[in-house]
Short mmCIF file of C-alpha atoms in Angstrom, two decimals:
data_model
loop_
_atom_site.label_atom_id
_atom_site.label_comp_id
_atom_site.label_asym_id
_atom_site.label_seq_id
_atom_site.Cartn_x
_atom_site.Cartn_y
_atom_site.Cartn_z
CA MET Q 1 12.20 -2.50 25.14
CA ILE Q 2 13.60 0.72 26.65
CA ALA Q 3 16.30 0.77 23.98
CA ILE Q 4 13.68 0.48 21.23
CA PHE Q 5 10.99 2.89 22.39
CA PHE Q 6 12.90 5.21 24.73
CA PRO Q 7 16.43 5.52 23.34
CA LYS Q 8 17.03 8.75 25.29
CA LEU Q 9 16.36 6.97 28.57
CA TYR Q 10 18.39 3.99 27.44
CA ILE Q 11 21.46 6.07 26.59
CA PHE Q 12 21.05 8.02 29.82
CA LEU Q 13 20.90 4.89 31.98
CA MET Q 14 23.82 3.28 30.18
CA ASN Q 15 26.01 6.28 30.98
CA GLN Q 16 25.00 6.86 34.58
CA ASN Q 17 27.40 4.31 36.05
CA GLU Q 18 30.26 5.78 34.08
CA CYS Q 19 29.42 9.30 35.23
CA GLY Q 20 29.06 8.15 38.82
CA GLU Q 21 32.38 6.35 38.77
CA ASN Q 22 34.06 9.41 37.27
CA ASN Q 23 32.73 11.58 40.09
CA LYS Q 24 33.99 9.07 42.66
CA ILE Q 25 37.45 9.09 41.10
CA HIS Q 26 37.40 12.88 41.15
CA ASP Q 27 36.45 13.01 44.85
CA LYS Q 28 38.86 10.31 45.93
CA ASN Q 29 41.99 11.20 43.99
CA ASN Q 30 41.39 14.89 43.35
CA ALA Q 31 43.16 14.34 40.03
CA GLU Q 32 41.91 17.44 38.31
CA GLY Q 33 43.23 16.74 34.82
CA LYS Q 34 42.07 13.16 34.69
CA SER Q 35 38.70 13.83 36.29
CA SER Q 36 38.04 16.85 34.12
CA VAL Q 37 38.35 14.73 31.01
CA LYS Q 38 35.95 12.12 32.33
CA ILE Q 39 33.41 14.64 33.62
CA ALA Q 40 33.54 16.48 30.31
CA SER Q 41 32.80 13.17 28.61
CA CYS Q 42 29.70 12.73 30.76
CA ALA Q 43 28.63 16.31 30.11
CA THR Q 44 28.95 15.69 26.39
CA VAL Q 45 26.62 12.71 26.63
CA THR Q 46 24.09 14.68 28.67
CA SER Q 47 24.15 17.66 26.32
CA GLY Q 48 23.77 15.35 23.36
CA MET Q 49 20.65 13.87 24.90
CA SER Q 50 18.54 16.88 23.95
CA GLY Q 51 19.53 16.49 20.31
CA VAL Q 52 18.58 12.80 20.37
CA SER Q 53 15.21 13.68 21.92
CA ALA Q 54 14.58 16.34 19.28
CA LEU Q 55 15.53 13.89 16.55
CA ILE Q 56 13.06 11.26 17.76
CA PHE Q 57 10.24 13.69 18.45
CA THR Q 58 10.45 15.60 15.18
CA VAL Q 59 10.87 12.52 12.98
CA ILE Q 60 7.65 11.12 14.44
CA LEU Q 61 5.77 14.42 14.58
CA VAL Q 62 6.66 15.88 11.19
CA GLY Q 63 6.58 12.42 9.59
CA LEU Q 64 3.05 11.93 10.93
CA GLY Q 65 1.99 15.17 9.27
CA GLU Q 66 3.62 14.09 6.02
CA ARG Q 67 1.90 10.68 5.96
CA ILE Q 68 -1.56 11.53 7.33
CA GLY Q 69 -3.16 12.46 4.01
CA GLU Q 70 -0.64 11.19 1.50
CA ARG Q 71 -2.19 7.78 0.82
CA PHE Q 72 -5.60 9.28 0.04
CA LEU Q 73 -4.43 11.94 -2.40
CA PRO Q 74 -5.07 9.79 -5.52
CA VAL Q 75 -8.72 9.40 -4.46
CA TYR Q 76 -8.89 13.13 -3.74
CA LEU Q 77 -7.51 13.99 -7.19
CA VAL Q 78 -10.13 11.93 -9.02
CA THR Q 79 -12.94 13.13 -6.71
CA MET Q 80 -12.01 16.75 -7.40
CA GLY Q 81 -12.29 16.25 -11.15
CA ALA Q 82 -8.86 15.15 -12.30
CA SER Q 83 -8.47 12.44 -14.93
CA MET Q 84 -7.39 8.91 -14.07
CA ILE Q 85 -3.86 9.75 -15.21
CA ALA Q 86 -3.45 12.30 -12.40
CA PRO Q 87 -2.61 9.73 -9.68
CA SER Q 88 0.17 8.38 -11.90
CA ILE Q 89 1.50 11.90 -12.40
CA LEU Q 90 1.52 12.40 -8.62
CA ASN Q 91 3.34 9.11 -8.06
CA GLY Q 92 5.89 9.92 -10.76
CA LEU Q 93 6.37 13.36 -9.27
CA ASP Q 94 7.00 11.79 -5.87
CA ASN Q 95 9.72 9.49 -7.24
CA PHE Q 96 11.34 12.25 -9.26
CA LEU Q 97 11.37 14.76 -6.42
CA SER Q 98 12.79 12.17 -4.02
CA ALA Q 99 15.83 11.95 -6.27
CA VAL Q 100 16.16 15.65 -7.07
CA TYR Q 101 15.70 16.98 -3.53
CA SER Q 102 18.44 14.85 -1.95
CA PHE Q 103 21.22 16.97 -3.45
CA PRO Q 104 19.94 20.45 -2.47
CA GLY Q 105 18.98 19.02 0.91
CA GLY Q 106 22.59 18.08 1.56
CA TRP Q 107 23.90 21.35 0.13
CA ILE Q 108 21.59 23.51 2.30
CA SER Q 109 22.46 21.51 5.42
CA THR Q 110 26.19 21.88 4.73
CA LYS Q 111 25.92 25.57 3.80
CA PHE Q 112 23.75 26.74 6.70
CA GLY Q 113 23.91 23.91 9.25
CA TYR Q 114 21.26 21.29 10.02
CA LYS Q 115 19.37 23.54 12.47
CA LYS Q 116 18.65 26.27 9.92
CA ALA Q 117 18.19 23.67 7.20
CA LEU Q 118 15.44 21.88 9.12
CA LEU Q 119 13.70 25.23 9.69
CA PHE Q 120 13.73 25.90 5.93
CA PHE Q 121 12.55 22.38 5.07
CA ASN Q 122 9.62 22.63 7.48
CA ILE Q 123 8.56 26.00 6.08
CA PHE Q 124 8.89 24.59 2.56
CA ALA Q 125 6.55 21.68 3.41
CA ILE Q 126 4.09 23.97 5.23
CA THR Q 127 3.83 26.07 2.06
CA GLY Q 128 2.56 23.00 0.21
CA TYR Q 129 0.07 22.14 2.94
CA LEU Q 130 -1.34 25.68 2.92
CA ILE Q 131 -1.79 25.62 -0.87
CA VAL Q 132 -4.05 22.55 -0.55
CA ILE Q 133 -5.89 23.95 2.49
CA LEU Q 134 -6.57 27.40 1.04
CA PHE Q 135 -7.17 26.41 -2.59
CA PRO Q 136 -9.07 23.08 -2.66
CA GLY Q 137 -8.80 21.27 -5.98
CA TRP Q 138 -6.71 18.74 -7.84
CA ILE Q 139 -4.46 21.35 -9.46
CA SER Q 140 -3.53 22.74 -6.04
CA VAL Q 141 -2.53 19.23 -4.91
CA LEU Q 142 -0.15 18.82 -7.85
CA VAL Q 143 1.31 22.29 -7.25
CA GLY Q 144 1.47 21.86 -3.48
CA SER Q 145 3.04 18.41 -3.77
CA VAL Q 146 6.19 20.03 -5.15
CA PHE Q 147 6.56 21.48 -1.64
CA PHE Q 148 5.10 18.92 0.78
CA LEU Q 149 6.57 15.85 -0.92
CA SER Q 150 10.01 17.31 -0.25
CA TRP Q 151 10.32 16.73 3.49
CA SER Q 152 11.79 13.22 3.65
CA SER Q 153 14.39 13.71 0.91
CA LEU Q 154 15.39 17.23 1.89
CA SER Q 155 15.68 16.47 5.59
CA MET Q 156 17.57 13.16 5.44
CA PRO Q 157 21.06 14.68 4.97
CA ALA Q 158 20.35 17.16 7.79
CA TYR Q 159 19.25 14.36 10.12
CA MET Q 160 22.35 12.33 9.24
CA ASP Q 161 24.48 15.37 10.07
CA LEU Q 162 22.55 15.81 13.33
CA ILE Q 163 23.18 12.18 14.29
CA ARG Q 164 26.87 12.58 13.46
CA ASN Q 165 27.20 15.63 15.73
CA GLU Q 166 24.89 14.63 18.59
CA ILE Q 167 25.81 10.98 19.05
CA PRO Q 168 29.28 9.56 19.83
CA LYS Q 169 30.96 8.03 16.79
CA ASN Q 170 30.95 4.52 18.28
CA LYS Q 171 27.13 4.75 18.63
CA GLN Q 172 26.27 6.30 15.29
CA VAL Q 173 25.06 3.08 13.64
CA PHE Q 174 22.74 2.68 16.63
CA GLY Q 175 21.54 6.26 16.13
CA ILE Q 176 20.87 5.74 12.43
CA SER Q 177 19.05 2.48 13.25
CA VAL Q 178 16.79 4.29 15.73
CA HIS Q 179 16.13 6.99 13.13
CA SER Q 180 15.18 4.37 10.53
CA LEU Q 181 13.02 2.52 13.05
CA ILE Q 182 11.06 5.51 14.31
CA LYS Q 183 10.35 6.60 10.72
CA ARG Q 184 8.11 3.52 10.55
CA ILE Q 185 5.86 4.84 13.33
CA PRO Q 186 4.29 7.70 11.33
CA MET Q 187 4.14 5.40 8.30
CA ALA Q 188 1.81 3.16 10.30
CA LEU Q 189 -0.17 5.79 12.24
CA GLY Q 190 -0.58 8.45 9.56
CA PRO Q 191 -2.85 6.49 7.18
CA LEU Q 192 -4.99 5.35 10.13
CA LEU Q 193 -5.68 8.94 11.17
CA GLY Q 194 -6.14 10.06 7.56
CA GLY Q 195 -8.59 7.23 6.92
CA PHE Q 196 -10.61 8.23 9.99
CA PHE Q 197 -10.93 11.83 8.80
CA VAL Q 198 -11.86 10.78 5.25
CA ASP Q 199 -14.53 8.34 6.50
CA ARG Q 200 -15.87 10.82 9.06
CA PHE Q 201 -15.92 14.03 7.00
CA GLY Q 202 -15.68 12.90 3.39
CA ILE Q 203 -12.70 12.99 1.05
CA GLU Q 204 -12.60 16.76 0.42
CA LYS Q 205 -13.06 17.94 4.00
CA GLY Q 206 -11.06 15.01 5.38
CA ILE Q 207 -8.00 15.89 3.29
CA GLN Q 208 -8.25 19.52 4.37
CA ILE Q 209 -8.34 18.49 8.04
CA ALA Q 210 -5.44 16.10 7.48
CA PHE Q 211 -3.35 18.90 5.98
CA ILE Q 212 -4.29 21.30 8.78
CA ILE Q 213 -2.97 18.74 11.26
CA ALA Q 214 0.12 18.28 9.10
CA THR Q 215 0.72 22.03 9.27
CA ILE Q 216 0.36 22.02 13.06
CA CYS Q 217 2.77 19.08 13.35
CA SER Q 218 5.36 20.90 11.24
CA ILE Q 219 5.02 24.09 13.30
CA LEU Q 220 5.49 22.11 16.53
CA GLY Q 221 8.49 20.42 14.92
CA ILE Q 222 10.01 23.83 14.17
CA PHE Q 223 9.72 24.88 17.82
CA VAL Q 224 11.33 21.67 19.06
CA GLN Q 225 14.18 21.85 16.54
CA GLN Q 226 14.96 25.53 17.09
CA PHE Q 227 14.78 25.55 20.90
CA VAL Q 228 16.35 22.16 21.66
CA LEU Q 229 19.07 21.65 19.05
CA LYS Q 230 22.50 23.16 19.59
CA ASP Q 231 23.79 25.89 17.32
CA GLU Q 232 25.86 23.96 14.81
CA SER Q 233 28.11 26.94 14.15
CA ARG Q 234 30.10 25.80 17.19
CA ILE Q 235 30.79 22.49 15.51
CA VAL Q 236 31.31 23.16 11.80
CA LYS Q 237 33.63 25.88 10.57
CA LYS Q 238 32.38 28.30 7.95
CA ALA Q 239 35.34 27.47 5.79
CA ASP Q 240 34.11 23.91 5.54
CA ARG Q 241 30.86 25.03 3.92
CA SER Q 242 32.26 26.75 0.86
CA GLU Q 243 31.99 23.75 -1.47
CA SER Q 244 29.97 24.47 -4.61
CA ILE Q 245 27.09 22.13 -5.32
CA PHE Q 246 28.35 21.76 -8.90
CA ASN Q 247 31.72 20.43 -7.76
CA ILE Q 248 30.26 17.36 -6.03
CA LEU Q 249 30.32 15.02 -9.01
CA PRO Q 250 30.30 11.23 -8.56
CA TRP Q 251 33.76 10.71 -10.05
CA LYS Q 252 35.08 13.22 -7.48
CA PHE Q 253 33.77 11.15 -4.57
CA PRO Q 254 36.37 9.53 -2.31
CA TYR Q 255 37.23 6.05 -3.60
CA GLU Q 256 35.31 4.28 -0.82
CA MET Q 257 32.17 6.30 -1.58
CA LYS Q 258 32.44 5.48 -5.29
CA ILE Q 259 32.41 1.75 -4.52
CA ILE Q 260 29.40 2.08 -2.23
CA LEU Q 261 27.61 4.19 -4.86
CA ILE Q 262 28.20 1.65 -7.63
CA SER Q 263 27.18 -1.27 -5.40
CA ASP Q 264 24.11 0.55 -4.13
CA ILE Q 265 22.96 1.48 -7.63
CA LEU Q 266 23.18 -2.16 -8.70
CA ALA Q 267 21.32 -3.27 -5.54
CA LYS Q 268 18.58 -0.70 -6.09
CA PHE Q 269 18.17 -1.86 -9.68
CA CYS Q 270 17.65 -5.31 -8.18
CA SER Q 271 14.96 -3.85 -5.94
CA GLN Q 272 13.21 -1.56 -8.43
CA ILE Q 273 13.02 -3.87 -11.46
CA PRO Q 274 10.36 -6.13 -9.88
CA TYR Q 275 8.99 -3.55 -7.40
CA GLY Q 276 5.81 -2.61 -9.26
CA TYR Q 277 4.95 -6.21 -10.09
CA ILE Q 278 5.38 -8.01 -6.77
CA ALA Q 279 1.68 -7.82 -5.92
CA ILE Q 280 0.73 -8.96 -9.44
CA TRP Q 281 3.11 -11.93 -9.20
CA ALA Q 282 1.72 -12.96 -5.80
CA MET Q 283 -1.99 -12.34 -6.49
CA GLU Q 284 -2.76 -12.58 -10.21
CA TYR Q 285 0.02 -14.17 -12.22
CA GLU Q 286 -0.79 -17.73 -13.23
CA GLY Q 287 2.72 -18.90 -12.41
CA GLY Q 288 2.56 -17.41 -8.92
CA ALA Q 289 0.74 -18.30 -5.71
CA GLN Q 290 -2.46 -16.37 -6.64
CA ILE Q 291 -3.27 -15.38 -3.06
CA ASN Q 292 -5.96 -12.89 -2.05
CA ALA Q 293 -5.49 -9.28 -0.93
CA THR Q 294 -5.82 -10.11 2.77
CA LEU Q 295 -2.97 -12.58 2.63
CA PHE Q 296 -0.88 -10.09 0.69
CA GLY Q 297 -1.53 -7.57 3.46
CA ILE Q 298 -0.26 -10.13 5.97
CA LEU Q 299 2.90 -10.52 3.90
CA THR Q 300 3.43 -6.76 4.08
CA THR Q 301 3.03 -6.87 7.86
CA ILE Q 302 5.57 -9.70 8.09
CA GLU Q 303 8.01 -7.71 5.96
CA MET Q 304 7.64 -4.57 8.11
CA SER Q 305 8.06 -6.58 11.32
CA CYS Q 306 11.29 -8.11 10.02
CA ALA Q 307 12.53 -4.69 8.92
CA ILE Q 308 11.93 -3.27 12.39
CA LEU Q 309 13.66 -6.27 13.98
CA SER Q 310 16.62 -5.80 11.64
CA TYR Q 311 17.00 -2.18 12.78
CA VAL Q 312 16.97 -3.30 16.41
CA LEU Q 313 19.62 -5.95 15.75
CA ILE Q 314 21.93 -3.68 13.76
CA GLY Q 315 21.47 -0.97 16.37
CA PHE Q 316 23.06 -3.19 19.01
CA LEU Q 317 25.59 -4.99 16.80
CA GLY Q 318 26.54 -2.46 14.16
CA ASP Q 319 29.10 -0.53 16.22
CA ARG Q 320 30.72 -3.70 17.59
CA PHE Q 321 31.70 -5.30 14.30
CA LYS Q 322 33.04 -4.10 10.97
CA LYS Q 323 30.37 -2.23 9.00
CA LYS Q 324 31.30 -4.01 5.76
CA ASN Q 325 29.93 -7.32 7.08
CA PHE Q 326 26.45 -5.87 7.57
CA VAL Q 327 26.41 -3.98 4.26
CA MET Q 328 27.52 -7.15 2.48
CA ALA Q 329 24.66 -9.07 4.12
CA THR Q 330 22.19 -6.51 2.77
CA PHE Q 331 23.43 -6.88 -0.82
CA VAL Q 332 23.18 -10.68 -0.54
CA LEU Q 333 19.59 -10.42 0.75
CA TYR Q 334 18.72 -8.06 -2.11
CA THR Q 335 19.91 -10.82 -4.47
CA LEU Q 336 17.98 -13.59 -2.73
CA PHE Q 337 14.57 -11.91 -2.67
CA PRO Q 338 13.71 -12.04 -6.42
CA LEU Q 339 14.98 -15.63 -6.53
CA ALA Q 340 12.81 -16.53 -3.53
CA LEU Q 341 9.86 -14.83 -5.21
CA LEU Q 342 10.53 -16.76 -8.42
CA ILE Q 343 10.02 -20.14 -6.67
CA SER Q 344 7.14 -18.98 -4.43
CA LYS Q 345 4.20 -21.01 -5.71
CA ASN Q 346 2.27 -20.97 -2.42
CA PHE Q 347 1.71 -18.73 0.60
CA VAL Q 348 4.29 -20.44 2.83
CA LEU Q 349 7.06 -19.81 0.31
CA LEU Q 350 5.88 -16.23 -0.08
CA VAL Q 351 6.21 -15.78 3.69
CA LEU Q 352 9.83 -16.89 3.47
CA ALA Q 353 10.44 -14.53 0.55
CA PHE Q 354 8.98 -11.56 2.44
CA ILE Q 355 11.03 -12.39 5.53
CA ILE Q 356 14.09 -12.07 3.30
CA ARG Q 357 12.72 -8.81 1.92
CA GLY Q 358 12.24 -7.42 5.41
CA PHE Q 359 15.70 -8.37 6.64
CA LYS Q 360 17.39 -6.76 3.63
CA GLU Q 361 17.23 -3.58 5.73
CA PHE Q 362 19.77 -5.22 8.06
CA GLY Q 363 22.79 -3.36 6.71
CA GLU Q 364 21.07 -0.10 5.77
CA PRO Q 365 22.19 1.89 8.87
CA ALA Q 366 25.75 0.60 8.50
CA ARG Q 367 25.79 1.65 4.83
CA LYS Q 368 24.56 5.16 5.71
CA ALA Q 369 27.16 5.36 8.46
CA GLN Q 370 29.86 4.38 5.96
CA ILE Q 371 28.77 7.13 3.58
CA MET Q 372 29.07 9.67 6.40
CA ASP Q 373 32.43 8.21 7.48
CA PHE Q 374 33.97 8.42 4.02
CA ALA Q 375 32.60 11.86 3.12
CA PRO Q 376 35.02 14.78 3.68
CA GLU Q 377 34.85 16.54 7.04
CA GLY Q 378 32.70 19.66 7.04
CA LYS Q 379 30.91 18.52 3.88
CA LYS Q 380 29.35 15.28 5.03
CA SER Q 381 25.68 16.19 4.62
CA LEU Q 382 26.46 17.72 1.20
CA TYR Q 383 28.12 14.51 0.01
CA PHE Q 384 25.37 12.42 1.61
CA GLY Q 385 22.73 14.35 -0.35
CA ALA Q 386 24.78 14.11 -3.53
CA PHE Q 387 25.12 10.36 -3.06
CA TYR Q 388 21.34 9.88 -2.91
CA PHE Q 389 20.75 12.33 -5.74
CA TYR Q 390 22.95 10.45 -8.21
CA ARG Q 391 21.78 7.06 -7.01
CA ASP Q 392 18.06 7.80 -7.21
CA VAL Q 393 18.26 9.57 -10.58
CA ILE Q 394 20.07 6.59 -12.14
CA VAL Q 395 17.85 4.01 -10.43
CA THR Q 396 14.75 5.70 -11.86
CA PHE Q 397 15.63 3.90 -15.11
CA GLY Q 398 15.31 0.61 -13.24
CA VAL Q 399 11.54 1.13 -13.08
CA ILE Q 400 11.42 1.50 -16.87
CA LEU Q 401 13.65 -1.53 -17.39
CA GLY Q 402 11.43 -3.55 -15.03
CA GLY Q 403 8.36 -2.82 -17.14
CA ILE Q 404 10.11 -3.86 -20.36
CA LEU Q 405 11.38 -7.10 -18.83
CA TRP Q 406 7.96 -7.94 -17.38
CA MET Q 407 6.30 -7.52 -20.77
CA LEU Q 408 8.89 -9.85 -22.30
CA LYS Q 409 8.46 -12.46 -19.56
CA PRO Q 410 7.76 -12.10 -15.80
CA GLU Q 411 10.38 -14.69 -14.91
CA LEU Q 412 12.96 -12.71 -16.89
CA ASN Q 413 12.14 -9.70 -14.75
CA LEU Q 414 12.99 -11.56 -11.51
CA ILE Q 415 16.09 -13.31 -12.86
CA SER Q 416 17.47 -10.03 -14.21
CA ALA Q 417 16.85 -8.38 -10.85
CA ALA Q 418 18.79 -11.12 -9.09
CA LEU Q 419 21.71 -10.68 -11.49
CA PHE Q 420 21.89 -7.00 -10.63
CA GLY Q 421 21.83 -7.93 -6.94
CA LEU Q 422 24.63 -10.46 -7.42
CA SER Q 423 26.69 -7.82 -9.24
CA SER Q 424 26.27 -5.40 -6.33
CA ALA Q 425 27.44 -8.06 -3.84
CA LEU Q 426 30.49 -8.98 -5.93
CA VAL Q 427 31.56 -5.35 -6.50
CA TYR Q 428 31.31 -4.56 -2.81
CA ALA Q 429 32.91 -7.82 -1.66
CA PHE Q 430 36.07 -7.37 -3.76
CA LEU Q 431 36.39 -3.57 -3.84
CA GLY Q 432 34.53 -2.30 -0.77
CA VAL Q 433 36.19 -1.30 2.49
#
C-alpha cells in the first residue's frame, strides 16, 4: 500500500538500508574512493526524491483542475445558448488538440527543459481558464478550450523527461507506472467536485467556480514545480537541444522506434474503431447483452480497477524482466477485447471482456519506457512528443473508419478491430526489440 499511495516514502525506505550500510563501510574501512561512490549514490536517490514528490503532487493537483469542470462543459454550452452540435465540436477539438499538442510539447521540453516547459504549459492552461471565468458564454468555452485542453498532451513529454532524469534507469518503468496510476485520481475526483458545484450553484456559476479552482490548482502547481524541481540545465547540454521540430519525421526515427510506432498505430486502430459504439453494443444493440446504464457503469468501474491493478503489477515487475514481454502482452489484450465483446451476450461475459480491456494497460508503462530508451540522448522528450503526434493524427482516421464499419454491420466493426490488433501483435513480435 505504501508503494501505491506513497511512492516517495516507499523509495526512501527501500534505500535506507543501502545508505546505512554504505556509511558503515565508510566508517569501518575508511576507503574514501569506494565509500564516496556509494554515498554519492545515496545522495542521488535523496535529491531525486523531491522531483518524484513534485511529479506526484502536480499531476494530481493540476490534473484535478483540468478535470473538475470538463465533463459538464457540453451541458454548459447548450445552457448558454449554443446549438446541439457544439458539444460535438468541443469533443472533436479535444481529440484533434490531443494529437497536435504532443509534438510542440516535446519540442518545448527539449528546447527549454522540462522545468521551464511545465511553467509555460501551466500558464497556457490558466489563460484558457481565465477566458471562461471573465467572459461567460459558449463562445468563450470554445476559444478557451484551445488553451485549457492542452495540459495533458503538452505536459506528457515533459513529465516523461522528468521521470527519466529524476528516477534511476532501473526504476523508470515503476516511475511511469506511478505516473499513469496517479493520473486516475483526478479523473475520479474532479467530476465529483464539479458535479457538487453545478448542483449547488447551477451550471453557469458552478462552471465558473470550477474554473476558478482549476486556476488556483495550476498556480499552486507552478510554485511546486519551480521551487522543488532541479534546474535541468545541469543535466542536458544546450547542444542537445538544437534539433529542429521539422527534422523529426517518422521515417527518421531510430529503427526500434519505427517498429513501436507502427505496432502502436495498428493497436490504437483496434481500440478506436469500436470505441464510440461499445456502450451501444452493450446496452442497445439487439445482438448484444442489452444491459441497463447502471450495469454499464459497473463495467466501467471494473475496467478502471483492473487498469490500476495493471499499473501496480507492471510497476513492480517491469524493471525486472524484458520490456518487450509486457508490451507484447498489451498488443495481445488489445486484440482479445473486441473478440470478447463480440461474444458477450450477457452481463457475465461483458465483465470478462471489460477485465481484458482494463488489463490492456499492462504494458503501457513499458512501451513508454521503450520509446524514451530508443530516442536519441538530449532529444528524448522531443522524440516522445513527435511519436504521439504522428500516432494520434493517423489514428484519428480510425474513428471515421469505425463509423463506416458500424453502419455496414456492427459485427464487422469488432472483427476488423481485432484484425488490426492481431497485426500490431505480429509486427511487434517479429520485428520489435
